[in-house]
PDB file of C-alpha atoms in Angstrom:
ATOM      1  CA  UNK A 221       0.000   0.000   0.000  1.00 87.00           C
ATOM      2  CA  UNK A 222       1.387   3.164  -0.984  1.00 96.00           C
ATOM      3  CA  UNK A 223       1.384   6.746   0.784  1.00 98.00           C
ATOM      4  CA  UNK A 224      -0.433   9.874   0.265  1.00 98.00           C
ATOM      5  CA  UNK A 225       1.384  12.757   0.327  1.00 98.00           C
ATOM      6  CA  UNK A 226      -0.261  16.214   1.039  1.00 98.00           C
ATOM      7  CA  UNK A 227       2.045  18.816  -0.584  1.00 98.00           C
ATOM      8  CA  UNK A 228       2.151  22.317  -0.702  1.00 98.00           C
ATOM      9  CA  UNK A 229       2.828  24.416  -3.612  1.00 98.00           C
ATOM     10  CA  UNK A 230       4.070  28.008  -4.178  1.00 98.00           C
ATOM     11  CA  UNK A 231       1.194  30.422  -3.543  1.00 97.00           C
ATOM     12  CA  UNK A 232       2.911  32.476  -6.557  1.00 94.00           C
ATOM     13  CA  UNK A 233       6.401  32.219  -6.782  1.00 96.00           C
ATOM     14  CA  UNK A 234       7.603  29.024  -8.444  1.00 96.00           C
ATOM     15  CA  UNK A 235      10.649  29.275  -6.310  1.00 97.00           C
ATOM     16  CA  UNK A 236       8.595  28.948  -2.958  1.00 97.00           C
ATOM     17  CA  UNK A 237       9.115  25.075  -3.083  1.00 97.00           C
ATOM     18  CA  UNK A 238      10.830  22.799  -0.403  1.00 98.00           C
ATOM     19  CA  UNK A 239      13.439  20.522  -2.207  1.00 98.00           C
ATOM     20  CA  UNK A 240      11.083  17.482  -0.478  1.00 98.00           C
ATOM     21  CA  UNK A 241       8.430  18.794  -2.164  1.00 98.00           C
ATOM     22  CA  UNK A 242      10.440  18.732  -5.880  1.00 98.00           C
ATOM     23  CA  UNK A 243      11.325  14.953  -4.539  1.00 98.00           C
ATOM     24  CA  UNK A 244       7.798  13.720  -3.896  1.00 98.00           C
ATOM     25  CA  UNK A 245       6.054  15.101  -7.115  1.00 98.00           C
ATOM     26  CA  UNK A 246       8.835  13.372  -8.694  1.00 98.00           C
ATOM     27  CA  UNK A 247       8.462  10.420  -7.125  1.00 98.00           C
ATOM     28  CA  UNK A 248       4.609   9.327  -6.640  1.00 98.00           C
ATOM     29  CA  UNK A 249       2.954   7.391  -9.272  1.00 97.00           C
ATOM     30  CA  UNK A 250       0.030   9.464  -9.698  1.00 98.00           C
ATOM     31  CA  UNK A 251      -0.818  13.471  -8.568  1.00 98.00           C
ATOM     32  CA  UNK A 252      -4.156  14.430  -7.700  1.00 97.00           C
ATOM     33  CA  UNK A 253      -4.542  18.278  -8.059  1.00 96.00           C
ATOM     34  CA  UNK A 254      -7.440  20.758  -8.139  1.00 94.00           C
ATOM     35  CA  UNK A 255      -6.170  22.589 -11.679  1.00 94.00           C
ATOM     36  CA  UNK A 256      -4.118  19.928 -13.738  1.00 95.00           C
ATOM     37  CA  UNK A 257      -2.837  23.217 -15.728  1.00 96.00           C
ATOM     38  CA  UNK A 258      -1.630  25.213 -12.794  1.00 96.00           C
ATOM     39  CA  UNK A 259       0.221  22.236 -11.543  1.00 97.00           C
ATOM     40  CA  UNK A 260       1.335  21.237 -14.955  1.00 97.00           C
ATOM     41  CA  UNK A 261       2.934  24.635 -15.265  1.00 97.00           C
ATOM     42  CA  UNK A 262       5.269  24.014 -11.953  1.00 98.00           C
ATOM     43  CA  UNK A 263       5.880  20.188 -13.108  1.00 98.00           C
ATOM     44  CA  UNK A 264       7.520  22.096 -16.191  1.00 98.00           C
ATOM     45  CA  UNK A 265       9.458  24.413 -14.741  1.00 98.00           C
ATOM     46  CA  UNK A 266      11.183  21.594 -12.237  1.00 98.00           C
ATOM     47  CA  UNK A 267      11.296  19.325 -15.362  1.00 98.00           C
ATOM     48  CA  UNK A 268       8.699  16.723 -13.378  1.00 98.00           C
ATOM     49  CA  UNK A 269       6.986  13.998 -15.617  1.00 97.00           C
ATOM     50  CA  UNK A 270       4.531  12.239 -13.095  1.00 97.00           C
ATOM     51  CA  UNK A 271       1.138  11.742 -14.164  1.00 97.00           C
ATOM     52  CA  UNK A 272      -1.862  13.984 -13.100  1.00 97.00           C
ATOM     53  CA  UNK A 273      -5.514  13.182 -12.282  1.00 95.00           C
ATOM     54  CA  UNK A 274      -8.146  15.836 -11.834  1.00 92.00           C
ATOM     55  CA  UNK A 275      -8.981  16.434  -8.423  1.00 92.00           C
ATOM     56  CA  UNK A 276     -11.735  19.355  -7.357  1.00 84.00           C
ATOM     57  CA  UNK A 277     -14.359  20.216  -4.974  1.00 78.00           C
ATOM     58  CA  UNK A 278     -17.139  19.170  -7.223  1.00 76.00           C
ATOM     59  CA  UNK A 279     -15.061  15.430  -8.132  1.00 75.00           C
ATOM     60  CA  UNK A 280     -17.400  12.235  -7.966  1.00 82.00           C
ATOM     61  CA  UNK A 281     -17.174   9.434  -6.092  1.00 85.00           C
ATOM     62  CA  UNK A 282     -15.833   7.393  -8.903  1.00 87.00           C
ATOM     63  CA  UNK A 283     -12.976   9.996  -9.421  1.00 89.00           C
ATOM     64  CA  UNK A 284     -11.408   9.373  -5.429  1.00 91.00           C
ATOM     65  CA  UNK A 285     -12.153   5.595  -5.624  1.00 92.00           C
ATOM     66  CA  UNK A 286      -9.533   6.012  -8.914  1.00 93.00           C
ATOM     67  CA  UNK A 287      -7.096   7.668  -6.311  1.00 95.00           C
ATOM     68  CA  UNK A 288      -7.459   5.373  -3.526  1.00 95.00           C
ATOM     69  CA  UNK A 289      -7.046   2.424  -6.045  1.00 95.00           C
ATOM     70  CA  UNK A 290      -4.081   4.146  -7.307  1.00 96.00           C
ATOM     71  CA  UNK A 291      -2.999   4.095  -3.600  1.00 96.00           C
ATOM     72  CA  UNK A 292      -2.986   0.418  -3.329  1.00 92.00           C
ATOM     73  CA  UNK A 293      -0.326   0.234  -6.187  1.00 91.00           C
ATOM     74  CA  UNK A 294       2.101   3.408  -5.129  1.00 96.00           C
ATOM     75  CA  UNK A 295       2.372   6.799  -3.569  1.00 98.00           C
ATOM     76  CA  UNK A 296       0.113   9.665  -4.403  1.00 98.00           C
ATOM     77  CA  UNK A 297       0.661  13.551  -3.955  1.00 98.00           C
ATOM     78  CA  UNK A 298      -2.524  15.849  -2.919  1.00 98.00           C
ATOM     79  CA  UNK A 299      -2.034  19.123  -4.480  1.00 97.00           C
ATOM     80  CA  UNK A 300      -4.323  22.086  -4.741  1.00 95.00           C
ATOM     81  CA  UNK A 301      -4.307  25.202  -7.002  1.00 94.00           C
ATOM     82  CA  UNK A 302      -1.382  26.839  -4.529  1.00 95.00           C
ATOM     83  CA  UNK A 303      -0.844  27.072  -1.345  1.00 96.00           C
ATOM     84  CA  UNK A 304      -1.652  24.232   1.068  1.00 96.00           C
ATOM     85  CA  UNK A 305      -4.100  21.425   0.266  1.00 96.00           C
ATOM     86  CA  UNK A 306      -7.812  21.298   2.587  1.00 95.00           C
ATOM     87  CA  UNK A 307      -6.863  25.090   3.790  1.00 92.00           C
ATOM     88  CA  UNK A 308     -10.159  26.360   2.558  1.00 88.00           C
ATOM     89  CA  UNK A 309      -9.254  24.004  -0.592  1.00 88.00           C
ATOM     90  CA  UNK A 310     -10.081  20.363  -1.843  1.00 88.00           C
ATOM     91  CA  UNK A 311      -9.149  17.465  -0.342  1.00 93.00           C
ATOM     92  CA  UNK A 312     -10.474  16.705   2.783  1.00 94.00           C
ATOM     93  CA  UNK A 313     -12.419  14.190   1.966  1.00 93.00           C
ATOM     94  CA  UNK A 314     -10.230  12.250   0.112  1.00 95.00           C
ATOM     95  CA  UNK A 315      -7.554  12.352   3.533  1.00 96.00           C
ATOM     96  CA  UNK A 316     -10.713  10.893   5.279  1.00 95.00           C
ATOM     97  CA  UNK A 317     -11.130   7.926   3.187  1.00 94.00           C
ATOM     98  CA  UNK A 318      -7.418   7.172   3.312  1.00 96.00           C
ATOM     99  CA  UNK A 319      -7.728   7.206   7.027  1.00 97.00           C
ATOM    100  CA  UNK A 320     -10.381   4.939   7.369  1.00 96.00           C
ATOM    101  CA  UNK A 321      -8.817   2.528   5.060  1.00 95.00           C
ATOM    102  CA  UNK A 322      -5.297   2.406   6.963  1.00 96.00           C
ATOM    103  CA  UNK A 323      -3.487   4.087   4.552  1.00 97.00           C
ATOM    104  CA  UNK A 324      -0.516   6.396   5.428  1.00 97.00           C
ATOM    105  CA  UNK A 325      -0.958   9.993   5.410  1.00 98.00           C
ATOM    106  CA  UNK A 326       2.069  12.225   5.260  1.00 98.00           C
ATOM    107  CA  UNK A 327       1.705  15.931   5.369  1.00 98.00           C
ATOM    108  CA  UNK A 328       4.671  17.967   4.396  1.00 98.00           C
ATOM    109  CA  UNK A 329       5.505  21.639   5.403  1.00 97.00           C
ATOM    110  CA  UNK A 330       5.317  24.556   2.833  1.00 96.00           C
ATOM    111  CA  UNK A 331       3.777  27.690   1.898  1.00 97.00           C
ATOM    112  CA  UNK A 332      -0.152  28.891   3.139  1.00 96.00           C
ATOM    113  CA  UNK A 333      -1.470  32.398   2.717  1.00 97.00           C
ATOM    114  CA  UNK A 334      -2.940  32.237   6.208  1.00 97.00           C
ATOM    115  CA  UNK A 335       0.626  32.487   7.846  1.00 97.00           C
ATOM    116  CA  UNK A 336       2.306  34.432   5.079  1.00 97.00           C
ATOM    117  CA  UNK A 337      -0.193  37.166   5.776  1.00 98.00           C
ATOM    118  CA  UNK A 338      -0.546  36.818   9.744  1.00 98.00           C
ATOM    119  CA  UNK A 339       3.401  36.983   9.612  1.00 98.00           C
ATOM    120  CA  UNK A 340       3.390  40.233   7.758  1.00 98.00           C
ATOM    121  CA  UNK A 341       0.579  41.800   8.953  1.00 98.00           C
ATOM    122  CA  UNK A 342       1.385  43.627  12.661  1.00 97.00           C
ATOM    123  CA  UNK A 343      -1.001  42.001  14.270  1.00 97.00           C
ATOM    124  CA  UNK A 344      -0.714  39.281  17.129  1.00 96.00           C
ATOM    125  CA  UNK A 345       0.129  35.915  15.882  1.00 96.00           C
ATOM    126  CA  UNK A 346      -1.806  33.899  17.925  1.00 94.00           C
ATOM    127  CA  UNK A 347      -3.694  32.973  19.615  1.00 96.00           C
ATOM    128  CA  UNK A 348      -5.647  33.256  15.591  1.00 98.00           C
ATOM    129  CA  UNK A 349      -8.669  31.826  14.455  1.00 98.00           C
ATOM    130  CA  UNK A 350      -8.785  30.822  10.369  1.00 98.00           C
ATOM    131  CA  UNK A 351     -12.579  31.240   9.662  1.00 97.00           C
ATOM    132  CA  UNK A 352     -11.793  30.344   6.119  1.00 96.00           C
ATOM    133  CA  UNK A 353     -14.086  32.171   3.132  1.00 96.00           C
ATOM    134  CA  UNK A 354     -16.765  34.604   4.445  1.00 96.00           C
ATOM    135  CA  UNK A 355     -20.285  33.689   3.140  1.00 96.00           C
ATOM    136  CA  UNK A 356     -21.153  35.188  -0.176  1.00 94.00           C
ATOM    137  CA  UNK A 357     -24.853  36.068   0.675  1.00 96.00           C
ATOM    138  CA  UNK A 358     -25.061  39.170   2.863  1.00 95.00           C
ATOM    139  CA  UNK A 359     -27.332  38.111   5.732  1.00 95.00           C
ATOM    140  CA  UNK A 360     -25.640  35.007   6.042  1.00 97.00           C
ATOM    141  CA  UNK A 361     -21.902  36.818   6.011  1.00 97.00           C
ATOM    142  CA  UNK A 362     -23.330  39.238   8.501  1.00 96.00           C
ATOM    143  CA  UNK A 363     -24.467  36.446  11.082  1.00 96.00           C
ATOM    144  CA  UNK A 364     -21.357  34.605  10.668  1.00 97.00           C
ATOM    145  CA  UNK A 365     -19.232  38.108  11.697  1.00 97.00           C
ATOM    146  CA  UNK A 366     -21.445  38.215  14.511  1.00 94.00           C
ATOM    147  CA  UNK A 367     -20.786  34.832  16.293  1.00 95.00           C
ATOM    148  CA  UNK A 368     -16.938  36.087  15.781  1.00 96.00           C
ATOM    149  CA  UNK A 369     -17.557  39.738  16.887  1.00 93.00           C
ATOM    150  CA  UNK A 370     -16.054  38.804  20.657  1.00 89.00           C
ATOM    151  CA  UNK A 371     -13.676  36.251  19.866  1.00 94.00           C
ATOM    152  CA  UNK A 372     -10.335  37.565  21.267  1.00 93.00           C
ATOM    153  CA  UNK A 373      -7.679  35.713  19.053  1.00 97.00           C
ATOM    154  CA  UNK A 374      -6.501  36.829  15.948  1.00 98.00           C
ATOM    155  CA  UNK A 375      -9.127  36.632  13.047  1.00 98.00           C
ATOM    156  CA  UNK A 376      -7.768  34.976   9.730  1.00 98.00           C
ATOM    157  CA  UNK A 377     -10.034  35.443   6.411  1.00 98.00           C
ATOM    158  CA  UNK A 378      -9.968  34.483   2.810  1.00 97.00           C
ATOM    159  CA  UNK A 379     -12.376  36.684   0.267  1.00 97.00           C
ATOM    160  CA  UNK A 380     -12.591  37.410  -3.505  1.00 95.00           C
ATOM    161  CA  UNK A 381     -12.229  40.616  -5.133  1.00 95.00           C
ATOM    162  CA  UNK A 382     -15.704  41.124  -5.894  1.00 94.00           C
ATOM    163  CA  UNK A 383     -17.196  40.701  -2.557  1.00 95.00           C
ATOM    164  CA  UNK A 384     -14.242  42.744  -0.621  1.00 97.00           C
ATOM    165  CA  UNK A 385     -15.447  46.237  -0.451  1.00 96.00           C
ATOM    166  CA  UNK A 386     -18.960  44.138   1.449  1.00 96.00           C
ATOM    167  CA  UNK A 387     -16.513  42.109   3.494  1.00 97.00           C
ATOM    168  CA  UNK A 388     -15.291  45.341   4.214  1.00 97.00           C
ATOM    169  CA  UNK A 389     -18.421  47.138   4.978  1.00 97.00           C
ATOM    170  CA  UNK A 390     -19.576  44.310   7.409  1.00 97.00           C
ATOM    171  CA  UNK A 391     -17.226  43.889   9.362  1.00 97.00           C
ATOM    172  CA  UNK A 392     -16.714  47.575  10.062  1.00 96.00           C
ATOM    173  CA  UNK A 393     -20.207  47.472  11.320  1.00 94.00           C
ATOM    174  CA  UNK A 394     -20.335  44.540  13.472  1.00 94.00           C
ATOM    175  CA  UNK A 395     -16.500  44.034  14.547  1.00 94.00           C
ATOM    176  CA  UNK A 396     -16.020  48.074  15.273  1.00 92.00           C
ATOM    177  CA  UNK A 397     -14.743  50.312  12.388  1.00 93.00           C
ATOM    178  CA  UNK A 398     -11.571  51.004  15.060  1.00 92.00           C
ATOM    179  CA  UNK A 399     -10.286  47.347  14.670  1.00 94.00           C
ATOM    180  CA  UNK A 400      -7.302  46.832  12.957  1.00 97.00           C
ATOM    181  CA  UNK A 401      -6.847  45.169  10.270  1.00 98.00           C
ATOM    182  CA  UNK A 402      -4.366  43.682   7.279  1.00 98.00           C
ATOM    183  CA  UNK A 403      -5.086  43.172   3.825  1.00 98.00           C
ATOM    184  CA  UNK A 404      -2.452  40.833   1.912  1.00 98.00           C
ATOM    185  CA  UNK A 405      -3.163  40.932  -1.867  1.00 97.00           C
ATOM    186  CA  UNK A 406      -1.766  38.611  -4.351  1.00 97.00           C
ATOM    187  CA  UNK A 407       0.976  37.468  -1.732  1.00 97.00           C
ATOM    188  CA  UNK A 408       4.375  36.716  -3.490  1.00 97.00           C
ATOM    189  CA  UNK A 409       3.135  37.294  -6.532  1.00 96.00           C
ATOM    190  CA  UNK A 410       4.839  40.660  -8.861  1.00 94.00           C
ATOM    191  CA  UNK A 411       2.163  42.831  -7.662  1.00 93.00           C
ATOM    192  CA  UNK A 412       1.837  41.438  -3.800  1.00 96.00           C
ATOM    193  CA  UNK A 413       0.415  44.135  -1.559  1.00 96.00           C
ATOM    194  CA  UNK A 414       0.179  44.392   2.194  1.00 97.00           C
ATOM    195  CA  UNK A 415      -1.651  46.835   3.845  1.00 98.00           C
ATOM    196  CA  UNK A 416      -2.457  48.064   7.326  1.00 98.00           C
ATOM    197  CA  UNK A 417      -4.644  50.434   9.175  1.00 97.00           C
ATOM    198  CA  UNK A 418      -8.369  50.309  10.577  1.00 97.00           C
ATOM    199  CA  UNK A 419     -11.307  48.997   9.198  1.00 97.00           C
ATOM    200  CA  UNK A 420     -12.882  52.663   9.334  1.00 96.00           C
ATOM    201  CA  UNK A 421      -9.440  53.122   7.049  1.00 97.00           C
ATOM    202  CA  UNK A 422      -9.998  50.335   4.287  1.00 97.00           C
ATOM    203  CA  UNK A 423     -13.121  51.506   3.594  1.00 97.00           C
ATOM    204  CA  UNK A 424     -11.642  54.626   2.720  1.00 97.00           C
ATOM    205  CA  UNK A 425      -8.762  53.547   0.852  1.00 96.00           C
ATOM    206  CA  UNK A 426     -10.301  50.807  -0.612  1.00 96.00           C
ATOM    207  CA  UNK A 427     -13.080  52.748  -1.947  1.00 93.00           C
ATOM    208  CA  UNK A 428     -12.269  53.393  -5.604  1.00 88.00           C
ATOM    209  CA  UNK A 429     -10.028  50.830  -6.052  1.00 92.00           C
ATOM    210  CA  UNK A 430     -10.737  47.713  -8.778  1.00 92.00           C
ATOM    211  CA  UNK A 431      -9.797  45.359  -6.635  1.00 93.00           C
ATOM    212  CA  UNK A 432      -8.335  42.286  -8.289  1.00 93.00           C
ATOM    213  CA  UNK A 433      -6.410  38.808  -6.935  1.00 93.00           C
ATOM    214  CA  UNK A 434      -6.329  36.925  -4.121  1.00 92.00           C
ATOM    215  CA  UNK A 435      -6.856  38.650  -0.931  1.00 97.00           C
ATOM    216  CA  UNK A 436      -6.279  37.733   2.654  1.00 98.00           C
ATOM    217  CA  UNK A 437      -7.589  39.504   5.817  1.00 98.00           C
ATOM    218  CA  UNK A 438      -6.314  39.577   8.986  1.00 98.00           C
ATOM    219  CA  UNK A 439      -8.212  41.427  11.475  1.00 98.00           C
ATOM    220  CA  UNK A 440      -7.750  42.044  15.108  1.00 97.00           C
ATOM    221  CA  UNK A 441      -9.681  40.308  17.511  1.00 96.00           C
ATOM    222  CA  UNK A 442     -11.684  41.724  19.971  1.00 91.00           C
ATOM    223  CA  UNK A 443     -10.457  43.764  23.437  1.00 81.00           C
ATOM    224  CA  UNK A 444     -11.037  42.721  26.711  1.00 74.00           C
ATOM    225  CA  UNK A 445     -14.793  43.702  27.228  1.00 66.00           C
ATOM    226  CA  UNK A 446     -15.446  47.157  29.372  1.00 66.00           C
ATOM    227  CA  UNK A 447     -18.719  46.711  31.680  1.00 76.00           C
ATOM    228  CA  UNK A 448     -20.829  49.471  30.660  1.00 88.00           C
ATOM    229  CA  UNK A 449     -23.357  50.962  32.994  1.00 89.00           C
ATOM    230  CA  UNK A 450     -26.860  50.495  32.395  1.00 92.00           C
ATOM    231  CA  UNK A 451     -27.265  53.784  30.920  1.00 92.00           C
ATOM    232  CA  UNK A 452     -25.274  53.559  28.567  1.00 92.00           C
ATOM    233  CA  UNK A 453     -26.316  49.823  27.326  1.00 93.00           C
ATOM    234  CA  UNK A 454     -30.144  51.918  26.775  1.00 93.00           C
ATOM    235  CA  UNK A 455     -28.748  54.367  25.057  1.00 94.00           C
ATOM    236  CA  UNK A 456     -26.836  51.949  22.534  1.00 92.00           C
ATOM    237  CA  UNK A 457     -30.058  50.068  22.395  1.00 94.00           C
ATOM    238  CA  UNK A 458     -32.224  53.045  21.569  1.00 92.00           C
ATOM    239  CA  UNK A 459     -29.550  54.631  18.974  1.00 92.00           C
ATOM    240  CA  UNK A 460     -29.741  50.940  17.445  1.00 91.00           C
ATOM    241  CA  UNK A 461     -33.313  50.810  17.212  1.00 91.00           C
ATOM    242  CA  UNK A 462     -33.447  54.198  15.766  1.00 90.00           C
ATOM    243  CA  UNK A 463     -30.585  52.553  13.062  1.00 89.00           C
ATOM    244  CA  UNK A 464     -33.373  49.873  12.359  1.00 89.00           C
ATOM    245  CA  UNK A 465     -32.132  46.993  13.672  1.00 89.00           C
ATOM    246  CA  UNK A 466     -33.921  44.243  14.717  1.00 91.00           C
ATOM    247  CA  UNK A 467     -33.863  43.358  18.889  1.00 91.00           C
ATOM    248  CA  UNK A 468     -31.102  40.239  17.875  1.00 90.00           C
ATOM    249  CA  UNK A 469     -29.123  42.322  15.501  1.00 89.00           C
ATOM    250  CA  UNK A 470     -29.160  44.840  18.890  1.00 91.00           C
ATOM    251  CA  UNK A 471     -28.561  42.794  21.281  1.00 92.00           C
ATOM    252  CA  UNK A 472     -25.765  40.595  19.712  1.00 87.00           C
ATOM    253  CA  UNK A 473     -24.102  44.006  19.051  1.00 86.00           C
ATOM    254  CA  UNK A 474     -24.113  45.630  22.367  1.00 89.00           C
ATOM    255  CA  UNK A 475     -23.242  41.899  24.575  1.00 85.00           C
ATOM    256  CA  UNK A 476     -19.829  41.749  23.227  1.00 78.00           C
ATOM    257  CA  UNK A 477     -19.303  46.371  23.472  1.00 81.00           C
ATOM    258  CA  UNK A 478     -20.786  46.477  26.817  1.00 85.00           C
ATOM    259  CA  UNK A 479     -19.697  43.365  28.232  1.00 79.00           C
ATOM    260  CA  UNK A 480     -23.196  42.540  29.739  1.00 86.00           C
ATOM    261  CA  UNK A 481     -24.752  38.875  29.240  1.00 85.00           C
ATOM    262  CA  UNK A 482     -26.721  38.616  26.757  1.00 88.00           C
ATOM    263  CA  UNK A 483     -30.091  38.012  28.731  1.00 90.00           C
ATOM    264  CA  UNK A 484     -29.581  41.138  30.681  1.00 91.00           C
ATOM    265  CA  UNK A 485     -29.222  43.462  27.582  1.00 93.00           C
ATOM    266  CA  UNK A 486     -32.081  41.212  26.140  1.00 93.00           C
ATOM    267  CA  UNK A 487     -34.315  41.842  28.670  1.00 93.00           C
ATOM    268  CA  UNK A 488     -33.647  45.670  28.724  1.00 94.00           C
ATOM    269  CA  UNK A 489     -34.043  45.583  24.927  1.00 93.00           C
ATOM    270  CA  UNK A 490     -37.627  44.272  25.428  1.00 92.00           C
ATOM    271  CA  UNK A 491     -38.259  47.171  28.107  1.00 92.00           C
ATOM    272  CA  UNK A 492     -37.368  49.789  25.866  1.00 91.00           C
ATOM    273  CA  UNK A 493     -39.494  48.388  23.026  1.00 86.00           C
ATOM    274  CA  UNK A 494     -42.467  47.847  24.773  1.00 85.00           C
ATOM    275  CA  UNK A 495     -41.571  51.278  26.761  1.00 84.00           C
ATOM    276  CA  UNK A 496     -41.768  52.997  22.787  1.00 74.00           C
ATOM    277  CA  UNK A 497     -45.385  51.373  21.427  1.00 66.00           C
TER     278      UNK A 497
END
């Protein structure tokens, strides 16, 4: 029974490899990748002849029982697009499978956008949280910033161009536009960009920008909660209200600034509602 080998690729740079790395792709009988010509470009450039097999998010069953079959005849190498295989890319499922069945899993070091970024970015490098892509649909991106909004580590993010300046908007609105934040664009590739400042900043900045590559957000998390008194936990509640949002949109907002529990500002959000009909 052979081994599968999870390998990282360069996120841009061809000459982001490890020398294991160059070793295994040369080595296995068969490479599953996500995009057979991105991969093919890299095999060229090293002068690597293995054989490819398509491997994506959308593959069928049929397509990992070829790679597990392959598995019983030689080694295999997981590759995605760039970067580090199952990080927000395919191949998780796959690992799984190999699991159950007994067969040897061997993941090698190499290069992730999640670290490159947190590295660069100014911000404290751990504890972090990866949260992966934010959700593409508004209300659904929206709740999901919301059960981070008082996580205190580190918060790691991967978007797409056209959904950035709403990423951006969001989380300005429920993290706190004062937050600071990182944007790594197109990281070691010719035009890689970092840059730094607040949210309440990257809107600005941002704003007339066509926004193209792949981006990477690191945001800080949130401070040490300081216990408001109850008057000012009303008068966030009524300035909320007057902003139009709902009593859970209010309340999930004002728990993690004021530092009450969340039944306690509930329960005075319900006061000054019925207090207003």
């Amino acid at each position: 029974m052979g081994t599968l080998y999870i390998v990282p690729t360069p996120l841009g740079n061809l000459e982001d490899i490890t020398l294991r790395a160059l070793r295994i792709l040369g080595e296995v009988s068969l490479i599953a990748t996500e995009d057979t010509r991105t991969t093919g470009r890299l095999l060229k450039h090293y002068n690597i002849h293995s054989r490819m097999v398509s491997h994506h998010e959308h593959s069928r069953p049929a397509q990992l029982e070829q790679i597990l079959t392959a598995l019983d005849e030689g080694d295999v190498a997981l590759v995605s697009e760039a970067g580090t295989p199952l990080l927000s890319d395919p191949g998780y499922e796959l690992v799984r499978l190999a699991v159950q069945r007994g067969i040897n899993v061997v993941s090698l070091p190499g290069p992730n956008a999640i670290t490159t970024a947190l590295a660069a970015s100014g911000l404290p490098p751990y504890p972090f949280l990866f949260a992966g892509f934010l959700p593409r649909k508004a209300t659904e991106r929206r709740h999901f910033l919301q059960d981070l909004a008082s996580q205190r580590a580190t918060l790691v993010f991967f978007e797409s161009p056209h959904r950035f300046q709403n990423a951006l908007t969001d989380m300005a609105e429920i993290l706190g536009a004062e937050r600071s934040l990182a944007v790594g664009r197109e990281l070691t590739k010719l035009y890689e960009e970092i840059w730094r400042g607040t949210l309440a900043e990257a809107l600005v900045a941002w704003a007339d920008r066509d926004v193209r590559g792949e981006i990477t957000l690191v945001v800080a998390g949130a401070s040490p909660p300081s216990e408001w008194d109850q008057a000012q936990v009303e008068t966030a509640l009524a300035q909320a209200f007057a902003a139009g949002k709902t009593s859970k949109e209010a309340v999930d907002q004002i728990k993690t600034q004021s530092g009450w529990p969340k039944r306690e500002v509930y329960a005075l959000a319900q006061t000054i509602k019925n207090s207003s009909k």
